[in-house]
PDB file of C-alpha atoms and ligand atoms in Angstrom:
ATOM      1  CA  MET P   1      54.513 244.946 166.617  1.00 84.00           C
ATOM      2  CA  LEU P   2      52.954 242.799 169.228  1.00 94.00           C
ATOM      3  CA  ASP P   3      50.761 245.320 171.078  1.00 98.00           C
ATOM      4  CA  LEU P   4      47.770 244.464 173.250  1.00 98.00           C
ATOM      5  CA  THR P   5      47.377 247.948 174.742  1.00 98.00           C
ATOM      6  CA  GLY P   6      43.792 248.796 175.301  1.00 98.00           C
ATOM      7  CA  LYS P   7      42.682 245.100 175.346  1.00 98.00           C
ATOM      8  CA  LYS P   8      40.804 243.396 178.144  1.00 98.00           C
ATOM      9  CA  ALA P   9      41.885 239.901 178.644  1.00 99.00           C
ATOM     10  CA  LEU P  10      40.103 237.386 181.038  1.00 99.00           C
ATOM     11  CA  VAL P  11      42.444 234.505 182.265  1.00 99.00           C
ATOM     12  CA  THR P  12      41.060 231.309 183.723  1.00 98.00           C
ATOM     13  CA  GLY P  13      43.075 228.550 185.186  1.00 98.00           C
ATOM     14  CA  ILE P  14      45.712 230.042 187.326  1.00 98.00           C
ATOM     15  CA  ALA P  15      46.334 227.712 190.471  1.00 97.00           C
ATOM     16  CA  ASN P  16      49.866 228.765 191.386  1.00 97.00           C
ATOM     17  CA  ASN P  17      53.149 230.274 190.062  1.00 97.00           C
ATOM     18  CA  ARG P  18      53.694 227.164 187.902  1.00 97.00           C
ATOM     19  CA  SER P  19      50.438 227.404 186.050  1.00 98.00           C
ATOM     20  CA  ILE P  20      50.574 227.657 182.364  1.00 98.00           C
ATOM     21  CA  ALA P  21      47.826 230.321 182.664  1.00 98.00           C
ATOM     22  CA  TRP P  22      50.079 232.351 185.012  1.00 98.00           C
ATOM     23  CA  GLY P  23      52.653 232.410 182.085  1.00 98.00           C
ATOM     24  CA  ILE P  24      50.061 233.538 179.672  1.00 99.00           C
ATOM     25  CA  ALA P  25      48.567 236.202 182.050  1.00 99.00           C
ATOM     26  CA  GLN P  26      52.208 237.703 182.518  1.00 98.00           C
ATOM     27  CA  GLN P  27      52.882 237.828 178.771  1.00 98.00           C
ATOM     28  CA  LEU P  28      49.567 239.436 178.020  1.00 98.00           C
ATOM     29  CA  HIS P  29      50.314 241.970 180.737  1.00 98.00           C
ATOM     30  CA  THR P  30      53.703 242.654 179.306  1.00 98.00           C
ATOM     31  CA  ALA P  31      52.193 243.156 175.880  1.00 98.00           C
ATOM     32  CA  GLY P  32      49.905 245.940 177.481  1.00 98.00           C
ATOM     33  CA  ALA P  33      46.619 244.065 178.116  1.00 98.00           C
ATOM     34  CA  GLU P  34      44.343 244.895 180.999  1.00 98.00           C
ATOM     35  CA  ILE P  35      43.937 241.760 183.012  1.00 98.00           C
ATOM     36  CA  GLY P  36      40.913 239.967 184.648  1.00 98.00           C
ATOM     37  CA  ILE P  37      41.437 236.636 186.599  1.00 98.00           C
ATOM     38  CA  THR P  38      39.165 233.943 187.553  1.00 98.00           C
ATOM     39  CA  TYR P  39      40.059 231.373 190.339  1.00 98.00           C
ATOM     40  CA  LEU P  40      38.488 228.111 191.452  1.00 98.00           C
ATOM     41  CA  PRO P  41      37.060 228.941 194.893  1.00 97.00           C
ATOM     42  CA  ASP P  42      37.495 226.395 197.726  1.00 94.00           C
ATOM     43  CA  ASP P  43      35.547 226.191 201.106  1.00 91.00           C
ATOM     44  CA  LYS P  44      38.394 228.035 203.040  1.00 92.00           C
ATOM     45  CA  GLY P  45      39.172 230.914 200.578  1.00 92.00           C
ATOM     46  CA  ARG P  46      42.811 229.659 200.380  1.00 92.00           C
ATOM     47  CA  ALA P  47      42.787 229.383 196.574  1.00 93.00           C
ATOM     48  CA  GLU P  48      41.400 232.899 196.357  1.00 96.00           C
ATOM     49  CA  GLU P  49      44.083 234.340 198.647  1.00 97.00           C
ATOM     50  CA  LYS P  50      46.939 232.538 196.931  1.00 97.00           C
ATOM     51  CA  VAL P  51      45.843 233.522 193.410  1.00 98.00           C
ATOM     52  CA  ARG P  52      45.206 237.027 194.466  1.00 98.00           C
ATOM     53  CA  LYS P  53      48.690 237.464 196.079  1.00 98.00           C
ATOM     54  CA  LEU P  54      50.322 235.991 193.047  1.00 98.00           C
ATOM     55  CA  THR P  55      48.492 237.964 190.454  1.00 98.00           C
ATOM     56  CA  GLU P  56      48.885 241.349 192.297  1.00 98.00           C
ATOM     57  CA  PRO P  57      51.771 242.579 190.361  1.00 98.00           C
ATOM     58  CA  LEU P  58      49.562 242.550 187.144  1.00 98.00           C
ATOM     59  CA  THR P  59      47.000 244.816 188.919  1.00 98.00           C
ATOM     60  CA  PRO P  60      44.016 242.895 187.685  1.00 98.00           C
ATOM     61  CA  SER P  61      40.973 245.052 187.223  1.00 98.00           C
ATOM     62  CA  LEU P  62      38.649 241.942 187.935  1.00 98.00           C
ATOM     63  CA  PHE P  63      39.295 239.114 190.266  1.00 98.00           C
ATOM     64  CA  LEU P  64      36.249 236.745 190.263  1.00 98.00           C
ATOM     65  CA  PRO P  65      35.448 233.037 191.294  1.00 98.00           C
ATOM     66  CA  CYS P  66      34.500 230.669 188.499  1.00 98.00           C
ATOM     67  CA  ASN P  67      34.032 226.984 188.948  1.00 98.00           C
ATOM     68  CA  VAL P  68      32.689 225.939 185.511  1.00 98.00           C
ATOM     69  CA  GLN P  69      30.813 223.111 186.967  1.00 98.00           C
ATOM     70  CA  ASP P  70      28.457 225.631 188.669  1.00 98.00           C
ATOM     71  CA  ASP P  71      26.144 227.277 186.063  1.00 96.00           C
ATOM     72  CA  ALA P  72      25.197 229.919 188.727  1.00 98.00           C
ATOM     73  CA  GLN P  73      28.714 231.114 189.026  1.00 98.00           C
ATOM     74  CA  VAL P  74      29.457 231.190 185.185  1.00 98.00           C
ATOM     75  CA  THR P  75      26.216 233.292 184.820  1.00 98.00           C
ATOM     76  CA  GLU P  76      27.268 235.594 187.652  1.00 98.00           C
ATOM     77  CA  LEU P  77      30.765 235.890 185.971  1.00 98.00           C
ATOM     78  CA  PHE P  78      29.427 237.151 182.714  1.00 98.00           C
ATOM     79  CA  ASP P  79      26.920 239.450 184.457  1.00 98.00           C
ATOM     80  CA  THR P  80      29.831 241.060 186.337  1.00 98.00           C
ATOM     81  CA  LEU P  81      31.912 241.221 183.284  1.00 98.00           C
ATOM     82  CA  GLN P  82      29.132 243.120 181.449  1.00 98.00           C
ATOM     83  CA  GLU P  83      28.700 245.557 184.382  1.00 98.00           C
ATOM     84  CA  LYS P  84      32.401 246.153 184.988  1.00 98.00           C
ATOM     85  CA  TRP P  85      33.920 245.835 181.587  1.00 98.00           C
ATOM     86  CA  GLY P  86      31.085 246.185 179.215  1.00 98.00           C
ATOM     87  CA  SER P  87      32.899 244.575 176.431  1.00 98.00           C
ATOM     88  CA  PHE P  88      36.252 242.619 176.418  1.00 98.00           C
ATOM     89  CA  ASP P  89      38.685 241.195 173.861  1.00 98.00           C
ATOM     90  CA  ILE P  90      40.458 238.039 174.975  1.00 99.00           C
ATOM     91  CA  LEU P  91      39.469 234.850 176.773  1.00 99.00           C
ATOM     92  CA  ILE P  92      42.085 232.423 177.934  1.00 99.00           C
ATOM     93  CA  HIS P  93      40.847 229.067 178.781  1.00 99.00           C
ATOM     94  CA  CYS P  94      43.213 226.751 180.810  1.00 98.00           C
ATOM     95  CA  LEU P  95      40.791 224.468 182.555  1.00 98.00           C
ATOM     96  CA  ALA P  96      40.974 220.624 182.792  1.00 98.00           C
ATOM     97  CA  PHE P  97      40.146 218.021 185.226  1.00 98.00           C
ATOM     98  CA  ALA P  98      39.669 214.320 185.453  1.00 98.00           C
ATOM     99  CA  ASN P  99      39.609 211.931 188.332  1.00 97.00           C
ATOM    100  CA  ARG P 100      43.075 210.905 189.335  1.00 96.00           C
ATOM    101  CA  ASP P 101      42.009 207.271 189.084  1.00 96.00           C
ATOM    102  CA  ASP P 102      41.171 207.784 185.434  1.00 97.00           C
ATOM    103  CA  LEU P 103      44.723 209.117 184.620  1.00 97.00           C
ATOM    104  CA  THR P 104      46.195 205.761 185.455  1.00 95.00           C
ATOM    105  CA  GLY P 105      45.384 202.041 184.612  1.00 93.00           C
ATOM    106  CA  HIS P 106      42.929 200.801 181.986  1.00 97.00           C
ATOM    107  CA  PHE P 107      41.190 203.346 179.817  1.00 98.00           C
ATOM    108  CA  SER P 108      38.470 200.794 179.172  1.00 98.00           C
ATOM    109  CA  ASP P 109      37.602 201.013 183.021  1.00 98.00           C
ATOM    110  CA  THR P 110      36.700 204.625 182.744  1.00 98.00           C
ATOM    111  CA  SER P 111      33.307 205.144 184.356  1.00 98.00           C
ATOM    112  CA  ARG P 112      30.392 207.066 182.928  1.00 98.00           C
ATOM    113  CA  ALA P 113      30.739 209.596 185.824  1.00 98.00           C
ATOM    114  CA  GLY P 114      34.546 209.906 185.182  1.00 98.00           C
ATOM    115  CA  PHE P 115      34.147 210.369 181.605  1.00 98.00           C
ATOM    116  CA  ASP P 116      31.286 212.933 182.054  1.00 98.00           C
ATOM    117  CA  LEU P 117      33.364 214.898 184.535  1.00 98.00           C
ATOM    118  CA  ALA P 118      36.393 215.057 182.375  1.00 99.00           C
ATOM    119  CA  LEU P 119      34.540 216.153 179.279  1.00 99.00           C
ATOM    120  CA  SER P 120      32.356 218.579 181.193  1.00 98.00           C
ATOM    121  CA  VAL P 121      35.228 220.499 182.915  1.00 98.00           C
ATOM    122  CA  SER P 122      37.942 220.124 180.193  1.00 99.00           C
ATOM    123  CA  ALA P 123      35.930 220.429 176.963  1.00 99.00           C
ATOM    124  CA  TYR P 124      32.195 221.698 177.533  1.00 98.00           C
ATOM    125  CA  SER P 125      33.635 224.588 179.667  1.00 99.00           C
ATOM    126  CA  LEU P 126      35.105 226.022 176.517  1.00 99.00           C
ATOM    127  CA  VAL P 127      31.677 226.101 174.727  1.00 98.00           C
ATOM    128  CA  ARG P 128      30.039 227.743 177.757  1.00 98.00           C
ATOM    129  CA  LEU P 129      32.546 230.433 178.217  1.00 98.00           C
ATOM    130  CA  ALA P 130      32.619 231.185 174.603  1.00 98.00           C
ATOM    131  CA  GLN P 131      28.846 231.613 174.839  1.00 98.00           C
ATOM    132  CA  GLY P 132      29.212 234.093 177.484  1.00 98.00           C
ATOM    133  CA  ALA P 133      32.228 235.898 175.743  1.00 98.00           C
ATOM    134  CA  LYS P 134      30.591 236.235 172.215  1.00 98.00           C
ATOM    135  CA  ALA P 135      28.081 238.549 173.575  1.00 98.00           C
ATOM    136  CA  LEU P 136      30.562 240.826 175.031  1.00 98.00           C
ATOM    137  CA  MET P 137      33.112 240.620 172.258  1.00 98.00           C
ATOM    138  CA  SER P 138      31.449 243.390 170.365  1.00 96.00           C
ATOM    139  CA  GLU P 139      34.587 244.551 168.535  1.00 96.00           C
ATOM    140  CA  GLY P 140      35.801 240.985 167.791  1.00 98.00           C
ATOM    141  CA  GLY P 141      38.146 239.134 169.946  1.00 98.00           C
ATOM    142  CA  ASN P 142      40.235 236.158 170.699  1.00 99.00           C
ATOM    143  CA  ILE P 143      39.718 232.903 172.488  1.00 99.00           C
ATOM    144  CA  VAL P 144      42.868 230.667 173.360  1.00 99.00           C
ATOM    145  CA  THR P 145      42.667 227.390 175.022  1.00 99.00           C
ATOM    146  CA  LEU P 146      45.374 224.813 176.004  1.00 99.00           C
ATOM    147  CA  THR P 147      45.447 221.214 174.764  1.00 98.00           C
ATOM    148  CA  TYR P 148      47.833 218.389 174.677  1.00 98.00           C
ATOM    149  CA  LEU P 149      49.252 215.854 172.235  1.00 98.00           C
ATOM    150  CA  GLY P 150      47.289 213.089 174.097  1.00 98.00           C
ATOM    151  CA  GLY P 151      44.235 214.489 172.460  1.00 98.00           C
ATOM    152  CA  VAL P 152      45.416 213.374 168.913  1.00 98.00           C
ATOM    153  CA  ARG P 153      47.729 210.450 169.797  1.00 98.00           C
ATOM    154  CA  VAL P 154      47.797 207.854 172.591  1.00 98.00           C
ATOM    155  CA  VAL P 155      49.920 208.974 175.479  1.00 97.00           C
ATOM    156  CA  PRO P 156      50.074 206.208 178.184  1.00 95.00           C
ATOM    157  CA  ASN P 157      47.862 207.180 181.251  1.00 96.00           C
ATOM    158  CA  TYR P 158      46.444 210.280 179.746  1.00 97.00           C
ATOM    159  CA  ASN P 159      43.365 208.091 178.966  1.00 98.00           C
ATOM    160  CA  VAL P 160      40.042 210.076 179.378  1.00 98.00           C
ATOM    161  CA  MET P 161      41.709 213.336 179.309  1.00 98.00           C
ATOM    162  CA  GLY P 162      42.880 212.591 175.726  1.00 98.00           C
ATOM    163  CA  VAL P 163      39.206 212.080 174.849  1.00 99.00           C
ATOM    164  CA  ALA P 164      38.407 215.384 176.415  1.00 99.00           C
ATOM    165  CA  LYS P 165      41.320 217.070 174.519  1.00 99.00           C
ATOM    166  CA  ALA P 166      40.036 215.682 171.323  1.00 99.00           C
ATOM    167  CA  ALA P 167      36.597 217.078 172.004  1.00 99.00           C
ATOM    168  CA  LEU P 168      38.322 220.425 173.128  1.00 99.00           C
ATOM    169  CA  GLU P 169      40.222 220.640 169.721  1.00 99.00           C
ATOM    170  CA  MET P 170      37.047 220.048 167.821  1.00 99.00           C
ATOM    171  CA  ASN P 171      35.342 222.699 169.882  1.00 99.00           C
ATOM    172  CA  VAL P 172      38.048 225.028 168.611  1.00 99.00           C
ATOM    173  CA  ARG P 173      37.149 224.292 165.003  1.00 99.00           C
ATOM    174  CA  TYR P 174      33.391 224.615 165.428  1.00 99.00           C
ATOM    175  CA  LEU P 175      33.619 227.749 167.467  1.00 99.00           C
ATOM    176  CA  ALA P 176      36.026 229.320 165.067  1.00 99.00           C
ATOM    177  CA  ALA P 177      33.672 228.545 162.088  1.00 99.00           C
ATOM    178  CA  GLU P 178      30.798 230.051 163.863  1.00 98.00           C
ATOM    179  CA  LEU P 179      32.373 233.046 165.404  1.00 99.00           C
ATOM    180  CA  GLY P 180      34.605 234.062 162.580  1.00 98.00           C
ATOM    181  CA  PRO P 181      32.050 236.328 160.986  1.00 98.00           C
ATOM    182  CA  GLN P 182      32.093 238.407 164.286  1.00 98.00           C
ATOM    183  CA  ASN P 183      35.773 238.553 163.813  1.00 98.00           C
ATOM    184  CA  ILE P 184      36.302 236.356 166.963  1.00 99.00           C
ATOM    185  CA  ARG P 185      39.290 234.076 166.350  1.00 99.00           C
ATOM    186  CA  VAL P 186      39.576 230.800 168.321  1.00 99.00           C
ATOM    187  CA  ASN P 187      42.918 228.855 168.475  1.00 99.00           C
ATOM    188  CA  GLY P 188      44.514 226.223 170.697  1.00 99.00           C
ATOM    189  CA  ILE P 189      48.118 225.876 171.978  1.00 99.00           C
ATOM    190  CA  SER P 190      49.298 222.158 172.286  1.00 99.00           C
ATOM    191  CA  ALA P 191      51.998 222.572 174.875  1.00 98.00           C
ATOM    192  CA  GLY P 192      54.654 220.003 175.519  1.00 98.00           C
ATOM    193  CA  PRO P 193      54.774 218.547 179.056  1.00 98.00           C
ATOM    194  CA  ILE P 194      55.715 221.079 181.677  1.00 96.00           C
ATOM    195  CA  ARG P 195      55.914 220.660 185.516  1.00 94.00           C
ATOM    196  CA  THR P 196      52.919 222.271 187.081  1.00 93.00           C
ATOM    197  CA  LEU P 197      50.515 221.560 189.871  1.00 91.00           C
ATOM    198  CA  ALA P 198      48.400 219.412 187.453  1.00 89.00           C
ATOM    199  CA  SER P 199      51.129 217.450 185.768  1.00 88.00           C
ATOM    200  CA  SER P 200      53.213 216.941 188.953  1.00 88.00           C
ATOM    201  CA  ALA P 201      50.225 215.089 190.471  1.00 87.00           C
ATOM    202  CA  ILE P 202      50.755 212.388 187.824  1.00 86.00           C
ATOM    203  CA  GLY P 203      53.252 209.752 188.489  1.00 83.00           C
ATOM    204  CA  GLY P 204      55.991 209.534 185.702  1.00 88.00           C
ATOM    205  CA  ILE P 205      55.838 213.202 184.629  1.00 91.00           C
ATOM    206  CA  LEU P 206      59.535 213.558 185.192  1.00 92.00           C
ATOM    207  CA  ASP P 207      60.274 210.500 182.991  1.00 94.00           C
ATOM    208  CA  MET P 208      58.145 212.202 180.283  1.00 96.00           C
ATOM    209  CA  ILE P 209      60.112 215.398 180.504  1.00 96.00           C
ATOM    210  CA  HIS P 210      63.335 213.435 180.234  1.00 97.00           C
ATOM    211  CA  HIS P 211      62.181 211.729 177.281  1.00 98.00           C
ATOM    212  CA  VAL P 212      61.210 215.047 175.587  1.00 98.00           C
ATOM    213  CA  GLU P 213      64.644 216.273 176.397  1.00 98.00           C
ATOM    214  CA  GLU P 214      66.201 213.526 174.750  1.00 98.00           C
ATOM    215  CA  VAL P 215      64.116 213.331 171.492  1.00 98.00           C
ATOM    216  CA  ALA P 216      62.586 216.730 170.803  1.00 98.00           C
ATOM    217  CA  PRO P 217      64.269 218.612 167.957  1.00 98.00           C
ATOM    218  CA  LEU P 218      65.149 221.475 170.517  1.00 98.00           C
ATOM    219  CA  ARG P 219      66.411 218.899 173.158  1.00 98.00           C
ATOM    220  CA  ARG P 220      64.472 220.615 176.032  1.00 98.00           C
ATOM    221  CA  THR P 221      60.997 221.160 177.360  1.00 98.00           C
ATOM    222  CA  VAL P 222      59.110 224.401 176.719  1.00 98.00           C
ATOM    223  CA  THR P 223      58.501 227.046 179.518  1.00 98.00           C
ATOM    224  CA  GLN P 224      55.267 228.704 180.572  1.00 98.00           C
ATOM    225  CA  THR P 225      56.746 231.885 179.270  1.00 98.00           C
ATOM    226  CA  GLU P 226      57.087 230.404 175.754  1.00 98.00           C
ATOM    227  CA  VAL P 227      53.416 229.192 175.922  1.00 99.00           C
ATOM    228  CA  GLY P 228      52.429 232.670 177.226  1.00 99.00           C
ATOM    229  CA  ASN P 229      54.349 234.435 174.317  1.00 98.00           C
ATOM    230  CA  THR P 230      52.593 232.217 171.750  1.00 99.00           C
ATOM    231  CA  ALA P 231      49.097 233.132 173.425  1.00 99.00           C
ATOM    232  CA  ALA P 232      50.132 236.793 173.325  1.00 99.00           C
ATOM    233  CA  PHE P 233      50.956 236.354 169.495  1.00 99.00           C
ATOM    234  CA  LEU P 234      47.752 234.508 168.780  1.00 99.00           C
ATOM    235  CA  CYS P 235      45.722 237.300 170.460  1.00 99.00           C
ATOM    236  CA  SER P 236      47.603 240.055 168.503  1.00 98.00           C
ATOM    237  CA  ASP P 237      47.086 241.558 165.195  1.00 98.00           C
ATOM    238  CA  LEU P 238      50.249 239.532 164.013  1.00 98.00           C
ATOM    239  CA  ALA P 239      48.040 236.610 163.894  1.00 98.00           C
ATOM    240  CA  SER P 240      45.014 238.336 162.318  1.00 98.00           C
ATOM    241  CA  GLY P 241      44.681 235.693 159.715  1.00 98.00           C
ATOM    242  CA  ILE P 242      44.814 232.559 162.076  1.00 99.00           C
ATOM    243  CA  THR P 243      41.687 230.936 163.380  1.00 99.00           C
ATOM    244  CA  GLY P 244      40.643 227.419 164.130  1.00 99.00           C
ATOM    245  CA  GLN P 245      44.251 226.228 164.681  1.00 99.00           C
ATOM    246  CA  ILE P 246      46.181 224.071 166.985  1.00 99.00           C
ATOM    247  CA  LEU P 247      49.666 225.585 167.363  1.00 99.00           C
ATOM    248  CA  TYR P 248      52.275 223.197 168.928  1.00 99.00           C
ATOM    249  CA  VAL P 249      54.557 224.628 171.293  1.00 99.00           C
ATOM    250  CA  ASP P 250      56.394 221.577 172.295  1.00 98.00           C
ATOM    251  CA  SER P 251      60.129 221.941 171.149  1.00 98.00           C
ATOM    252  CA  GLY P 252      59.130 220.270 167.954  1.00 98.00           C
ATOM    253  CA  TYR P 253      58.374 216.830 169.727  1.00 98.00           C
ATOM    254  CA  ALA P 254      55.188 215.983 167.745  1.00 98.00           C
ATOM    255  CA  ILE P 255      56.772 215.932 164.379  1.00 98.00           C
ATOM    256  CA  MET P 256      58.982 213.013 165.326  1.00 98.00           C
ATOM    257  CA  GLY P 257      58.106 209.489 164.193  1.00 97.00           C
ATOM    258  CA  MET P 258      60.994 207.653 165.800  1.00 95.00           C
TER     259      MET P 258
HETATM  260  O1  LIG B 301      46.297 217.962 180.828  1.00 57.31           O
HETATM  261  C1  LIG B 301      47.100 217.678 181.529  1.00 57.31           C
HETATM  262  C2  LIG B 301      46.856 217.370 183.028  1.00 57.31           C
HETATM  263  C3  LIG B 301      45.467 217.550 183.328  1.00 57.31           C
HETATM  264  C4  LIG B 301      45.047 216.939 184.667  1.00 57.31           C
HETATM  265  C5  LIG B 301      45.736 216.631 185.634  1.00 57.31           C
HETATM  266  C6  LIG B 301      45.347 216.097 186.867  1.00 57.31           C
HETATM  267  C7  LIG B 301      46.096 215.839 188.051  1.00 57.31           C
HETATM  268  C8  LIG B 301      45.492 215.645 189.394  1.00 57.31           C
HETATM  269  C9  LIG B 301      43.637 216.661 184.758  1.00 57.31           C
HETATM  270  N1  LIG B 301      43.091 216.152 185.881  1.00 57.31           N
HETATM  271  C10 LIG B 301      43.832 215.895 186.979  1.00 57.31           C
HETATM  272  N2  LIG B 301      43.287 215.429 188.032  1.00 57.31           N
HETATM  273  C11 LIG B 301      43.971 215.255 189.286  1.00 57.31           C
HETATM  274  O2  LIG B 301      43.392 214.753 190.266  1.00 57.31           O
HETATM  275  N3  LIG B 301      48.451 217.471 181.141  1.00 57.31           N
HETATM  276  C12 LIG B 301      48.759 217.821 179.775  1.00 57.31           C
HETATM  277  C13 LIG B 301      49.517 217.073 181.953  1.00 57.31           C
HETATM  278  C14 LIG B 301      49.641 215.679 181.957  1.00 57.31           C
HETATM  279  O3  LIG B 301      48.794 214.814 182.599  1.00 57.31           O
HETATM  280  C15 LIG B 301      49.115 213.613 182.154  1.00 57.31           C
HETATM  281  C16 LIG B 301      50.291 213.565 181.365  1.00 57.31           C
HETATM  282  C17 LIG B 301      50.655 214.916 181.051  1.00 57.31           C
HETATM  283  C18 LIG B 301      51.628 215.377 180.228  1.00 57.31           C
HETATM  284  C19 LIG B 301      48.496 212.365 182.650  1.00 57.31           C
HETATM  285  C20 LIG B 301      49.112 211.153 182.243  1.00 57.31           C
HETATM  286  C21 LIG B 301      50.073 211.106 181.209  1.00 57.31           C
HETATM  287  C22 LIG B 301      50.770 212.287 180.845  1.00 57.31           C
END
């Protein structure tokens, strides 16, 4: 049985009702987990308000700001987690960012600053959050991150994000090897393209979605709920033997060669 009753789950990366992280939070909640939410704070508090309203039905027991580029915020996050939760069980990492200019045009024109930014937000952040989490996952735990095919194969315009996802997927393996003895499992979900705030900001996402609908074995794209169910599975005892893996939730797209 997929049962997460009594488990505490911290979910990062919810921006709005289309976020894959929101799909994951809902399915973890449905499976019985207690939810904590982090949001990316902005100057006007709009993001906080929006994410708070959206996630209210899950009655989160924690709601905390976390910009992974700000060391003080990450330290504060784990201090608060220790104080309020003591220990926790599940960390969901759904964070990525690259400059928009770096997601179009020539990959060879990527600047050092653009490269550093993409790798820092999208890959290093998993290492930093795992660092904080391992100290609080005293009874073992689960870490799940989101990745994309563009991290293992060339997808036009994904560019520096592909390099960041390659680093992220290797982070999954190194973290899984190191944290396994503490019974902390670390896995990634490689989701097919979905219309979200992040992907909609990219020109041509609809064409990519139509391409998937034509050639993927299931002849359709995947939903946030399907990714959420896979995350819930990975965090459950049903997946107790799985760690260090990247699981493709992509309607089968990645198996095709032609
Ligand atoms: O990982 C992603 C998107 C991540 C992303 C999106 C943005 C848009 C707005 C990272 N940084 C930014 N920065 C912005 O300013 N995906 C898997 C979705 C995605 O993004 C693509 C894709 C797909 C699919 C970019 C190019 C080509 C395909």
